[in-house]
Coordinates of C-alpha atoms in Angstrom, one line a residue:
M6 CA -82.4 -209.7 -34.4
K7 CA -83.2 -213.5 -34.6
K8 CA -84.6 -213.0 -38.0
V9 CA -81.4 -211.3 -39.2
L10 CA -79.2 -214.1 -37.8
G11 CA -81.4 -216.8 -39.3
T12 CA -81.2 -215.2 -42.7
L13 CA -77.4 -215.0 -42.5
A14 CA -77.2 -218.6 -41.4
L15 CA -79.2 -219.7 -44.4
I16 CA -77.0 -217.7 -46.8
G17 CA -74.0 -219.3 -45.3
L18 CA -75.4 -222.8 -45.8
L19 CA -76.2 -222.1 -49.4
A20 CA -72.7 -220.9 -49.9
L21 CA -71.1 -224.3 -48.9
P22 CA -69.4 -225.9 -51.8
G23 CA -71.0 -229.0 -53.1
S24 CA -67.9 -231.2 -52.7
G25 CA -67.6 -230.2 -48.9
L26 CA -63.8 -230.5 -49.4
A27 CA -62.9 -226.8 -48.9
A28 CA -63.8 -226.5 -45.3
T29 CA -65.4 -228.4 -42.6
L30 CA -68.8 -227.7 -41.3
E31 CA -67.4 -226.6 -37.9
E32 CA -65.2 -224.0 -39.6
R33 CA -68.3 -222.6 -41.3
I34 CA -70.2 -222.4 -38.0
E35 CA -67.3 -220.6 -36.4
E36 CA -67.2 -218.1 -39.2
L37 CA -70.9 -217.4 -38.8
N38 CA -70.5 -216.9 -35.1
R39 CA -67.8 -214.4 -35.6
Q40 CA -69.9 -212.5 -38.2
T41 CA -72.9 -212.5 -35.9
Q42 CA -70.8 -211.0 -33.1
E43 CA -69.6 -208.2 -35.3
L44 CA -73.2 -207.4 -36.3
R45 CA -74.2 -207.3 -32.7
L46 CA -71.5 -204.8 -32.0
Q47 CA -72.5 -202.6 -34.9
L48 CA -76.1 -202.6 -33.9
E49 CA -75.1 -201.6 -30.3
Q50 CA -73.1 -198.8 -31.7
L51 CA -76.1 -197.6 -33.8
R52 CA -78.3 -197.8 -30.7
L53 CA -75.9 -195.6 -28.7
Q54 CA -75.6 -193.1 -31.5
Q55 CA -79.4 -192.9 -31.8
Q56 CA -79.7 -192.3 -28.0
Q57 CA -77.0 -189.6 -28.1
Q58 CA -78.9 -187.9 -30.9
E59 CA -82.2 -188.0 -29.0
E60 CA -80.5 -186.5 -25.9
A61 CA -78.9 -183.7 -28.0
I62 CA -82.3 -182.9 -29.5
A63 CA -83.9 -182.8 -26.0
D64 CA -81.1 -180.4 -24.8
I65 CA -81.7 -178.1 -27.8
D66 CA -85.5 -178.1 -27.1
E67 CA -84.9 -177.2 -23.4
T68 CA -82.4 -174.5 -24.4
I69 CA -84.9 -173.0 -26.8
W70 CA -87.6 -173.1 -24.2
E71 CA -85.4 -171.4 -21.5
D72 CA -84.3 -168.8 -24.0
M73 CA -87.9 -168.0 -25.0
S74 CA -89.0 -167.8 -21.4
S75 CA -86.2 -165.4 -20.5
R76 CA -87.1 -162.9 -23.3
F77 CA -89.1 -159.8 -22.7
Q78 CA -92.6 -159.7 -23.9
W79 CA -93.3 -156.3 -25.4
S80 CA -96.5 -154.3 -26.0
G81 CA -97.4 -150.6 -26.0
D82 CA -99.6 -147.8 -27.1
F83 CA -99.2 -144.5 -28.9
R84 CA -101.5 -141.5 -28.6
T85 CA -101.7 -138.2 -30.4
R86 CA -104.2 -135.8 -28.7
Y87 CA -105.5 -132.3 -29.6
D88 CA -106.9 -130.1 -26.9
Y89 CA -108.8 -126.8 -26.8
Y90 CA -109.0 -125.2 -23.4
S91 CA -110.7 -122.1 -22.1
R92 CA -111.2 -120.8 -18.6
D93 CA -112.8 -117.7 -17.0
R94 CA -111.1 -116.6 -13.8
Y95 CA -110.9 -113.7 -11.4
T96 CA -107.6 -112.0 -10.7
G97 CA -106.0 -110.3 -7.8
L98 CA -106.0 -107.0 -9.6
N99 CA -109.7 -107.2 -10.3
P100 CA -111.5 -109.8 -8.2
N101 CA -114.9 -108.7 -9.4
R102 CA -114.5 -109.3 -13.1
T103 CA -113.3 -112.4 -14.9
I104 CA -110.8 -112.6 -17.7
T105 CA -110.8 -115.4 -20.3
E106 CA -107.7 -117.4 -21.1
K107 CA -107.5 -119.8 -24.0
N108 CA -105.2 -122.3 -25.6
K109 CA -106.9 -122.9 -28.9
S110 CA -104.5 -125.7 -30.1
L111 CA -102.5 -127.9 -27.8
V112 CA -101.2 -131.1 -29.5
T113 CA -99.4 -133.8 -27.6
N114 CA -97.7 -137.2 -28.4
R115 CA -97.5 -140.0 -25.8
L116 CA -95.6 -143.3 -26.3
R117 CA -95.8 -146.0 -23.7
L118 CA -93.8 -149.3 -23.9
N119 CA -94.9 -152.2 -21.7
M120 CA -92.6 -155.1 -20.9
S121 CA -92.7 -158.3 -18.9
V122 CA -90.4 -161.2 -18.2
R123 CA -90.3 -164.2 -15.8
A124 CA -87.3 -164.7 -13.6
L125 CA -88.6 -167.8 -11.9
E126 CA -91.8 -169.9 -12.3
N127 CA -93.6 -167.6 -9.8
V128 CA -91.4 -164.4 -10.0
E129 CA -92.0 -161.9 -12.8
F130 CA -91.0 -158.4 -13.7
V131 CA -93.5 -155.9 -15.2
G132 CA -92.5 -152.5 -16.4
R133 CA -93.6 -149.5 -18.5
L134 CA -91.6 -146.7 -20.1
A135 CA -93.3 -143.5 -21.1
M136 CA -92.6 -140.5 -23.3
Y137 CA -95.0 -137.6 -23.2
K138 CA -94.5 -134.2 -24.9
A139 CA -96.3 -131.3 -26.5
W140 CA -95.7 -130.5 -30.1
G141 CA -93.0 -127.8 -30.4
M142 CA -92.0 -128.0 -26.7
Q143 CA -89.3 -129.7 -24.6
S144 CA -90.9 -128.6 -21.4
P145 CA -94.5 -128.3 -20.0
P146 CA -96.5 -125.8 -21.9
E147 CA -96.6 -122.4 -20.3
T148 CA -99.7 -121.1 -18.4
S149 CA -100.4 -117.5 -17.4
A150 CA -101.2 -118.5 -13.8
G151 CA -100.7 -121.6 -11.8
Y152 CA -99.0 -124.8 -13.0
F153 CA -99.8 -126.8 -16.1
G154 CA -101.9 -129.7 -15.0
G155 CA -102.7 -127.9 -11.8
Y156 CA -99.6 -129.1 -9.9
P157 CA -95.9 -128.5 -10.1
A158 CA -93.6 -131.2 -11.5
I159 CA -93.0 -133.7 -8.7
D160 CA -92.5 -137.5 -8.4
G161 CA -96.3 -137.8 -8.2
N162 CA -96.8 -136.8 -11.8
S163 CA -93.5 -137.8 -13.4
G164 CA -94.3 -139.2 -16.9
R165 CA -97.9 -138.1 -16.6
T166 CA -97.5 -134.4 -17.5
P167 CA -96.2 -133.3 -21.0
D168 CA -92.5 -132.6 -20.8
D169 CA -89.6 -133.4 -23.2
N170 CA -89.0 -136.5 -25.4
K171 CA -87.1 -138.7 -23.0
L172 CA -88.4 -142.1 -21.9
L173 CA -89.2 -142.2 -18.2
V174 CA -89.7 -145.3 -16.1
D175 CA -93.5 -145.1 -15.5
R176 CA -93.8 -148.5 -13.8
A177 CA -91.3 -151.1 -12.6
I178 CA -92.7 -153.9 -10.5
V179 CA -91.5 -157.3 -9.4
N180 CA -94.3 -159.8 -8.4
W181 CA -93.7 -162.9 -6.3
N182 CA -96.8 -164.9 -6.9
N183 CA -98.3 -167.9 -5.0
I184 CA -95.9 -167.7 -2.2
G185 CA -95.2 -171.2 -0.9
G186 CA -98.1 -172.5 -3.0
S187 CA -100.6 -170.2 -1.2
N188 CA -102.9 -167.5 -2.5
F189 CA -100.6 -164.8 -1.1
W190 CA -98.4 -162.6 -3.3
F191 CA -95.8 -159.8 -2.7
S192 CA -95.1 -157.0 -5.1
V193 CA -92.5 -154.2 -4.9
G194 CA -91.4 -151.3 -7.2
R195 CA -92.9 -148.3 -9.0
R196 CA -96.6 -149.0 -8.4
P197 CA -99.5 -149.3 -11.0
T198 CA -101.4 -146.4 -9.5
T199 CA -102.6 -144.3 -12.5
D200 CA -105.7 -144.6 -14.7
G201 CA -107.4 -146.8 -12.2
P202 CA -111.1 -147.9 -12.5
P203 CA -113.4 -146.8 -13.9
S204 CA -111.0 -145.0 -16.3
Q205 CA -110.9 -148.0 -18.6
L206 CA -114.4 -147.2 -19.9
R207 CA -113.5 -143.6 -20.9
L208 CA -110.0 -144.6 -22.2
N209 CA -111.5 -147.5 -24.2
N210 CA -109.4 -150.2 -22.5
P211 CA -110.8 -153.8 -22.3
S212 CA -109.6 -154.3 -18.7
R213 CA -108.6 -152.6 -15.6
M214 CA -105.4 -150.5 -15.9
A215 CA -104.3 -149.9 -12.3
T216 CA -105.0 -151.0 -8.7
P217 CA -106.6 -148.0 -7.0
V218 CA -109.8 -146.2 -8.0
S219 CA -109.0 -143.1 -10.0
Y220 CA -109.5 -140.8 -7.0
M221 CA -105.9 -141.9 -6.3
D222 CA -103.9 -141.0 -9.4
W223 CA -100.5 -140.6 -7.9
P224 CA -97.4 -142.5 -9.2
F225 CA -95.3 -143.6 -6.3
D226 CA -92.8 -146.3 -5.2
G227 CA -93.9 -148.9 -2.7
A228 CA -94.8 -152.5 -1.9
T229 CA -97.9 -154.6 -1.6
L230 CA -98.8 -157.8 0.2
G231 CA -102.0 -159.4 -1.2
Y232 CA -104.3 -162.4 -0.9
A233 CA -106.6 -163.7 -3.6
Y234 CA -109.7 -165.7 -2.7
D235 CA -112.5 -167.5 -4.6
N236 CA -115.0 -167.6 -1.8
L237 CA -115.6 -164.6 0.5
F238 CA -116.4 -165.6 4.1
G239 CA -117.2 -169.1 3.0
I240 CA -119.7 -168.0 0.4
A241 CA -119.1 -169.8 -2.9
N242 CA -118.4 -167.9 -6.2
L243 CA -117.5 -164.6 -4.6
P244 CA -113.9 -164.1 -6.0
G245 CA -111.8 -161.1 -5.1
R246 CA -108.5 -160.1 -3.5
I247 CA -107.3 -157.8 -0.7
R248 CA -104.0 -155.9 -0.5
F249 CA -102.1 -154.1 2.2
C250 CA -100.2 -151.3 0.4
Y251 CA -97.4 -149.0 1.5
G252 CA -95.6 -146.3 -0.5
R253 CA -93.5 -143.2 -0.2
G254 CA -94.9 -139.9 -1.5
Y255 CA -91.9 -137.8 -0.6
E256 CA -88.3 -138.6 0.6
A257 CA -87.0 -135.9 3.0
G258 CA -83.4 -136.9 2.5
L259 CA -80.3 -136.5 4.8
G260 CA -79.6 -133.3 6.7
E261 CA -80.6 -131.0 9.4
N262 CA -84.2 -130.1 8.4
T263 CA -87.6 -130.2 9.9
L264 CA -89.1 -132.4 7.2
R265 CA -90.0 -136.0 7.6
D266 CA -90.8 -138.5 4.9
T267 CA -94.4 -138.5 3.5
D268 CA -95.7 -142.1 3.4
F269 CA -98.9 -143.8 2.2
A270 CA -100.3 -146.9 3.9
G271 CA -103.7 -148.6 3.5
I272 CA -106.0 -151.3 2.3
S273 CA -107.1 -151.9 -1.3
W274 CA -109.9 -154.5 -1.5
D275 CA -111.5 -156.0 -4.6
I276 CA -114.6 -157.2 -2.6
Y277 CA -116.1 -158.9 -5.7
N278 CA -114.6 -159.1 -9.2
R279 CA -116.2 -161.4 -11.7
N280 CA -117.2 -160.9 -15.3
N281 CA -118.4 -157.3 -15.6
R282 CA -119.3 -156.8 -12.0
F283 CA -116.8 -155.1 -9.8
V284 CA -117.1 -154.0 -6.1
Y285 CA -114.2 -152.2 -4.7
I286 CA -113.1 -150.1 -1.6
Q287 CA -109.8 -148.5 -0.6
S288 CA -108.8 -146.7 2.5
Y289 CA -105.4 -145.2 3.3
V290 CA -103.6 -142.5 5.2
A291 CA -101.0 -140.1 3.9
M292 CA -98.7 -139.5 6.8
N293 CA -96.7 -136.4 7.5
V294 CA -97.9 -134.6 4.3
F295 CA -95.9 -131.6 3.1
N296 CA -97.3 -128.2 2.8
Y297 CA -95.6 -127.7 -0.6
P298 CA -94.0 -130.3 -2.7
D299 CA -90.4 -130.5 -3.7
L300 CA -90.4 -127.2 -5.5
N301 CA -87.1 -125.7 -6.8
S302 CA -85.6 -123.6 -4.0
S303 CA -85.4 -120.7 -6.4
V304 CA -89.3 -120.7 -6.7
I305 CA -89.7 -120.6 -2.9
N306 CA -87.1 -118.0 -2.5
A307 CA -88.7 -115.9 -5.2
V308 CA -92.1 -116.1 -3.5
N309 CA -90.6 -115.2 -0.2
Q310 CA -88.7 -112.3 -1.7
N311 CA -91.9 -111.0 -3.5
M312 CA -93.9 -111.2 -0.3
A313 CA -91.2 -109.4 1.7
T314 CA -90.8 -106.7 -1.0
S315 CA -94.6 -106.2 -1.3
A316 CA -95.1 -106.0 2.5
F317 CA -92.2 -103.5 2.9
N318 CA -93.5 -101.3 0.1
M319 CA -97.0 -101.4 1.7
A320 CA -95.5 -100.3 5.0
T321 CA -93.4 -97.5 3.6
T322 CA -95.5 -96.3 0.7
G323 CA -99.0 -97.3 1.9
Y324 CA -98.6 -96.3 5.5
G325 CA -95.8 -93.8 5.3
M326 CA -93.3 -95.6 7.6
S327 CA -89.7 -94.7 7.4
E328 CA -87.4 -97.6 6.4
A329 CA -86.1 -97.7 10.0
D330 CA -89.7 -97.9 11.4
A331 CA -90.6 -100.6 8.8
M332 CA -87.6 -102.7 9.8
S333 CA -88.6 -102.3 13.4
F334 CA -92.2 -103.3 12.7
F335 CA -91.2 -106.5 10.8
S336 CA -88.8 -107.5 13.5
M337 CA -91.8 -107.8 15.8
M338 CA -93.9 -109.8 13.4
P339 CA -93.9 -113.6 13.2
D340 CA -92.1 -115.2 10.3
M341 CA -94.7 -115.6 7.4
S342 CA -92.3 -116.9 4.8
F343 CA -93.3 -120.1 2.9
N344 CA -90.9 -122.8 3.9
R345 CA -91.5 -126.5 3.4
D346 CA -92.7 -128.4 6.4
N347 CA -94.8 -131.4 7.5
I348 CA -98.3 -130.2 8.5
G349 CA -100.3 -133.3 9.4
D350 CA -102.0 -136.4 8.0
I351 CA -104.8 -137.0 5.4
F352 CA -107.2 -139.9 5.6
H353 CA -108.8 -141.0 2.4
T354 CA -111.5 -143.6 1.6
S355 CA -113.3 -144.3 -1.7
A356 CA -115.6 -147.0 -3.1
L357 CA -116.7 -148.0 -6.6
Y358 CA -119.4 -150.2 -8.1
M359 CA -119.1 -151.2 -11.8
D360 CA -121.4 -153.4 -13.8
K361 CA -122.7 -154.0 -17.3
F362 CA -126.2 -154.7 -18.6
Q363 CA -126.2 -155.9 -22.2
N364 CA -124.4 -153.1 -24.1
L365 CA -124.6 -150.5 -21.2
S366 CA -121.7 -150.2 -18.8
F367 CA -122.1 -148.0 -15.7
F368 CA -120.5 -147.1 -12.4
V369 CA -121.2 -145.3 -9.2
G370 CA -118.4 -144.1 -7.0
G371 CA -117.7 -141.9 -4.0
G372 CA -114.9 -140.6 -1.9
W373 CA -114.3 -139.1 1.6
S374 CA -111.2 -137.2 2.8
R375 CA -110.3 -135.9 6.2
T376 CA -107.5 -133.8 7.4
N377 CA -105.6 -134.3 10.7
P378 CA -103.4 -131.1 11.0
N379 CA -100.6 -130.6 13.4
S380 CA -99.8 -127.2 15.1
K381 CA -98.9 -125.8 11.6
G382 CA -102.4 -126.1 10.5
M383 CA -104.1 -127.2 7.3
F384 CA -106.7 -125.2 5.2
N385 CA -105.3 -122.1 6.8
D386 CA -106.9 -118.7 6.2
S387 CA -103.8 -117.2 4.6
A388 CA -105.8 -114.1 3.6
G389 CA -106.6 -113.7 7.3
M390 CA -102.9 -113.9 8.1
M391 CA -102.2 -111.2 5.6
Q392 CA -105.0 -109.1 6.9
D393 CA -103.6 -109.3 10.4
M394 CA -100.2 -108.1 9.2
V395 CA -101.8 -105.1 7.4
A396 CA -104.0 -104.5 10.5
A397 CA -100.8 -104.4 12.6
M398 CA -99.3 -101.9 10.2
S399 CA -102.3 -99.6 10.5
Q400 CA -102.2 -99.6 14.2
F401 CA -98.4 -99.3 14.3
V402 CA -98.7 -95.9 12.6
G403 CA -101.5 -94.9 15.0
L404 CA -104.6 -95.3 12.9
A405 CA -107.8 -96.0 14.8
E406 CA -111.2 -97.5 13.8
G407 CA -112.9 -95.1 11.3
D408 CA -109.6 -93.6 10.1
P409 CA -108.8 -94.0 6.4
G410 CA -106.5 -97.0 5.9
Y411 CA -107.5 -98.6 9.2
V412 CA -107.8 -102.4 8.9
P413 CA -109.3 -104.5 11.7
F414 CA -107.6 -107.7 12.9
A415 CA -109.0 -111.0 11.5
G416 CA -107.9 -112.9 14.5
Y417 CA -105.8 -115.4 12.4
S418 CA -104.4 -118.5 13.9
P419 CA -103.5 -121.8 12.2
N420 CA -106.5 -124.1 11.5
T421 CA -105.8 -127.2 13.6
S422 CA -109.3 -128.7 13.4
S423 CA -110.0 -131.6 11.0
K424 CA -112.0 -130.9 7.9
D425 CA -114.1 -133.4 6.0
G426 CA -114.7 -133.5 2.2
F427 CA -116.6 -135.8 -0.1
S428 CA -117.1 -136.5 -3.7
V429 CA -119.5 -138.4 -5.9
Y430 CA -118.7 -139.8 -9.4
V431 CA -121.1 -141.5 -11.8
G432 CA -120.9 -142.5 -15.4
T433 CA -122.1 -144.8 -18.2
R434 CA -121.0 -145.9 -21.6
Y435 CA -123.2 -147.4 -24.3
D436 CA -121.7 -149.6 -27.0
I437 CA -123.9 -149.1 -30.0
P438 CA -124.8 -152.6 -31.4
S439 CA -123.6 -153.7 -34.8
T440 CA -121.3 -150.6 -35.0
N441 CA -117.9 -149.6 -33.9
F442 CA -119.2 -146.6 -32.0
K443 CA -119.4 -146.0 -28.2
L444 CA -120.9 -143.1 -26.4
G445 CA -120.2 -142.1 -22.8
L446 CA -121.3 -139.7 -20.1
E447 CA -119.7 -138.8 -16.8
Y448 CA -120.4 -136.4 -13.8
N449 CA -118.5 -135.7 -10.6
Y450 CA -118.8 -133.3 -7.7
G451 CA -116.4 -132.3 -5.0
S452 CA -117.3 -130.5 -1.8
K453 CA -115.6 -127.5 -0.2
Y454 CA -112.9 -129.4 1.6
W455 CA -112.6 -132.4 -0.8
I456 CA -109.1 -133.5 -1.5
G457 CA -108.5 -135.5 -4.7
M458 CA -105.1 -137.2 -4.6
S459 CA -104.6 -137.0 -8.4
P460 CA -101.6 -135.0 -9.5
G461 CA -101.0 -137.8 -12.1
H462 CA -104.4 -137.2 -13.8
D463 CA -105.0 -137.5 -17.6
D464 CA -107.3 -134.5 -18.0
M465 CA -104.5 -132.3 -19.4
Y466 CA -105.1 -128.9 -17.6
A467 CA -107.0 -129.7 -14.5
S468 CA -107.9 -132.9 -12.6
K469 CA -111.6 -133.3 -12.8
L470 CA -111.8 -135.6 -9.8
A471 CA -110.0 -133.1 -7.6
T472 CA -112.5 -130.3 -8.6
R473 CA -114.4 -128.5 -5.7
G474 CA -117.5 -128.1 -7.8
H475 CA -119.0 -129.8 -10.8
V476 CA -117.6 -131.5 -13.9
Y477 CA -119.6 -132.8 -16.8
E478 CA -118.1 -134.9 -19.6
I479 CA -119.4 -136.4 -22.8
Y480 CA -117.3 -138.5 -25.2
G481 CA -117.6 -140.7 -28.2
I482 CA -115.3 -143.5 -29.4
Y483 CA -114.9 -145.1 -32.8
E484 CA -112.9 -148.2 -33.2
L485 CA -111.2 -148.7 -36.5
P486 CA -112.2 -151.9 -38.4
G487 CA -109.6 -154.4 -39.5
K488 CA -108.0 -157.6 -38.3
A489 CA -105.5 -157.2 -35.5
V490 CA -102.0 -158.2 -36.4
A491 CA -100.4 -157.5 -33.1
K492 CA -101.6 -159.6 -30.2
L493 CA -103.1 -156.6 -28.5
G494 CA -103.6 -154.6 -31.7
A495 CA -106.3 -152.0 -31.8
A496 CA -106.9 -148.4 -33.0
S497 CA -109.6 -145.9 -32.2
F498 CA -110.5 -142.2 -32.3
R499 CA -111.9 -140.5 -29.2
V500 CA -113.6 -137.1 -29.1
G501 CA -114.9 -135.5 -25.9
Y502 CA -116.0 -132.3 -24.1
Q503 CA -115.6 -131.4 -20.4
H504 CA -117.2 -128.5 -18.6
Y505 CA -115.9 -127.4 -15.2
R506 CA -117.9 -125.3 -12.8
Y507 CA -115.9 -124.4 -9.7
N508 CA -117.6 -123.6 -6.3
Y509 CA -114.4 -123.2 -4.3
T510 CA -110.7 -122.4 -5.0
G511 CA -107.7 -124.7 -4.3
S512 CA -108.6 -128.0 -5.9
M513 CA -106.0 -130.6 -4.9
D514 CA -104.5 -128.2 -2.2
W515 CA -104.7 -128.8 1.6
N516 CA -102.8 -125.7 2.7
T517 CA -105.0 -122.7 2.1
K518 CA -108.6 -122.3 3.0
P519 CA -111.0 -122.8 0.1
Y520 CA -112.5 -119.4 -0.9
K521 CA -116.0 -119.4 -2.4
V522 CA -115.7 -118.3 -6.0
G523 CA -119.2 -116.9 -6.1
S524 CA -118.6 -114.7 -3.0
A525 CA -117.2 -111.2 -3.8
A526 CA -116.1 -110.8 -0.2
E527 CA -114.1 -114.1 -0.2
R528 CA -112.6 -113.3 -3.7
Q529 CA -111.4 -110.1 -2.2
Q530 CA -109.7 -112.0 0.6
A531 CA -108.0 -114.4 -1.9
A532 CA -106.9 -111.4 -4.0
M533 CA -104.9 -110.0 -1.0
L534 CA -102.7 -113.1 -1.2
E535 CA -101.9 -112.4 -4.9
A536 CA -101.3 -108.7 -4.2
L537 CA -98.7 -109.5 -1.6
G538 CA -96.9 -112.0 -3.9
G539 CA -97.8 -115.2 -2.0
F540 CA -99.1 -118.6 -3.2
A541 CA -102.5 -117.2 -4.2
P542 CA -105.3 -119.7 -5.1
L543 CA -106.5 -119.5 -8.7
M544 CA -110.1 -118.1 -8.7
V545 CA -111.3 -120.0 -11.7
K546 CA -115.1 -119.7 -12.2
S547 CA -115.5 -122.1 -15.1
A548 CA -113.5 -124.0 -17.7
D549 CA -114.3 -125.8 -21.0
Q550 CA -112.1 -128.4 -22.7
V551 CA -112.6 -130.1 -26.1
Y552 CA -110.3 -133.0 -26.9
A553 CA -109.7 -135.4 -29.8
S554 CA -107.3 -138.3 -29.7
F555 CA -106.0 -141.1 -32.0
D556 CA -105.0 -144.1 -29.9
V557 CA -103.1 -147.1 -31.3
K558 CA -102.3 -150.2 -29.2
F559 CA -99.8 -152.9 -30.3

């Protein structure tokens, strides 16, 4: 500023007339002071304008940042999968000979869209929409016996079983992280409880895809309170996190009924999770479990009607009762209709160890289940119940032991004792060096009373981790070469083969006693249920499945 004023003063002096007669020196100085003041005002105006421009630019930057932060971040995956499935099973009409049932070509499409957005600095929303359908169908593919996927359509497999082409809300979660600056967090919504570890190996995902181990593959709504730590019990470099989880498996609703809500509650603990090593345990209880899920009332009514008709025909045709005698007989019998009810609790605990040595990933897991039935019973001998009804018929018409048509009593009563089941699950995957190929092997076994809580499984026809018997699987993965354009971009082919060998019936069921598939006597008992039109267990001896999928992530 001083330099500018000095220059102006010099110019003014040079402009003085040589004669000095036009104006006095004082007038020239006054003029220069006036001009200097005007320049100061102009410079101040320029400074204010520049400040306003800088503030406007800052406001624009902040607006852009807020707008970007409030936008959803999208990702997703698309899968087309081919399946060949064949099973050998015994039927109620001929429990001593198997029939073979096949679906030589089942093709499905699955689209999943992931979304996330921040509401506050430490509050975020995470969601996933899913469409899953079979080619040429707007409903689950038909099966000659049982339900497609091994379980009827319920909340616990919504979006996980092929249906129509609508987008369903598969996950919807709000996370409140670092509560009060601590290591605690709270989460609520449609939980991430499908495709849990170690599924990421077989499904070729670079990271964990859900909270619980895949023995628990049941979509449900609930909440979690968790704590993350870097040092376990004061031991340095032992990071992990522990969660208390609660969820609802079935809402009983409003009205006069005997049902109560079915709830889950338990602990999910990442004991150690660093690099490729993962040690995990979970333990929970399913409280007030239902005997049958939320089936359409017409299905239950049809079963009850079939049972009543079959029993009445057996009384009149098989044992020669008159209609009046048959009505009198059934009036004395206890009600054996299938109505929904709460039948007790299920305790469930599982553990998993995962690690990687060079290019070899591997895992070892195990599970334990225990029933705690109420007076209604769990794992009831339904065939024994039916036998007692037929035995009562034979004695009602006066038959004695040794007479043709005489049937002895089985001494049926609801099973109110607890039953323990267990499972083992092992597997490995080798990533072949300097190639895009990966090769994996898996094996799992379930005991007689094992309960796998996995109606949301991804095994198409039958949950392998709910099997009461043995399942062997081999698969190969080829990752397509090419530079990823999308942030999570990847594409791969996966081909695999599964062989199921069943020891007992009723996988994923806690109502009916498991009948030994290899025992002719027990198959005969199970066949009686089918003959009388009840919920008969499928007597599958073995099954084979070949699959091939094309998976794209974006």
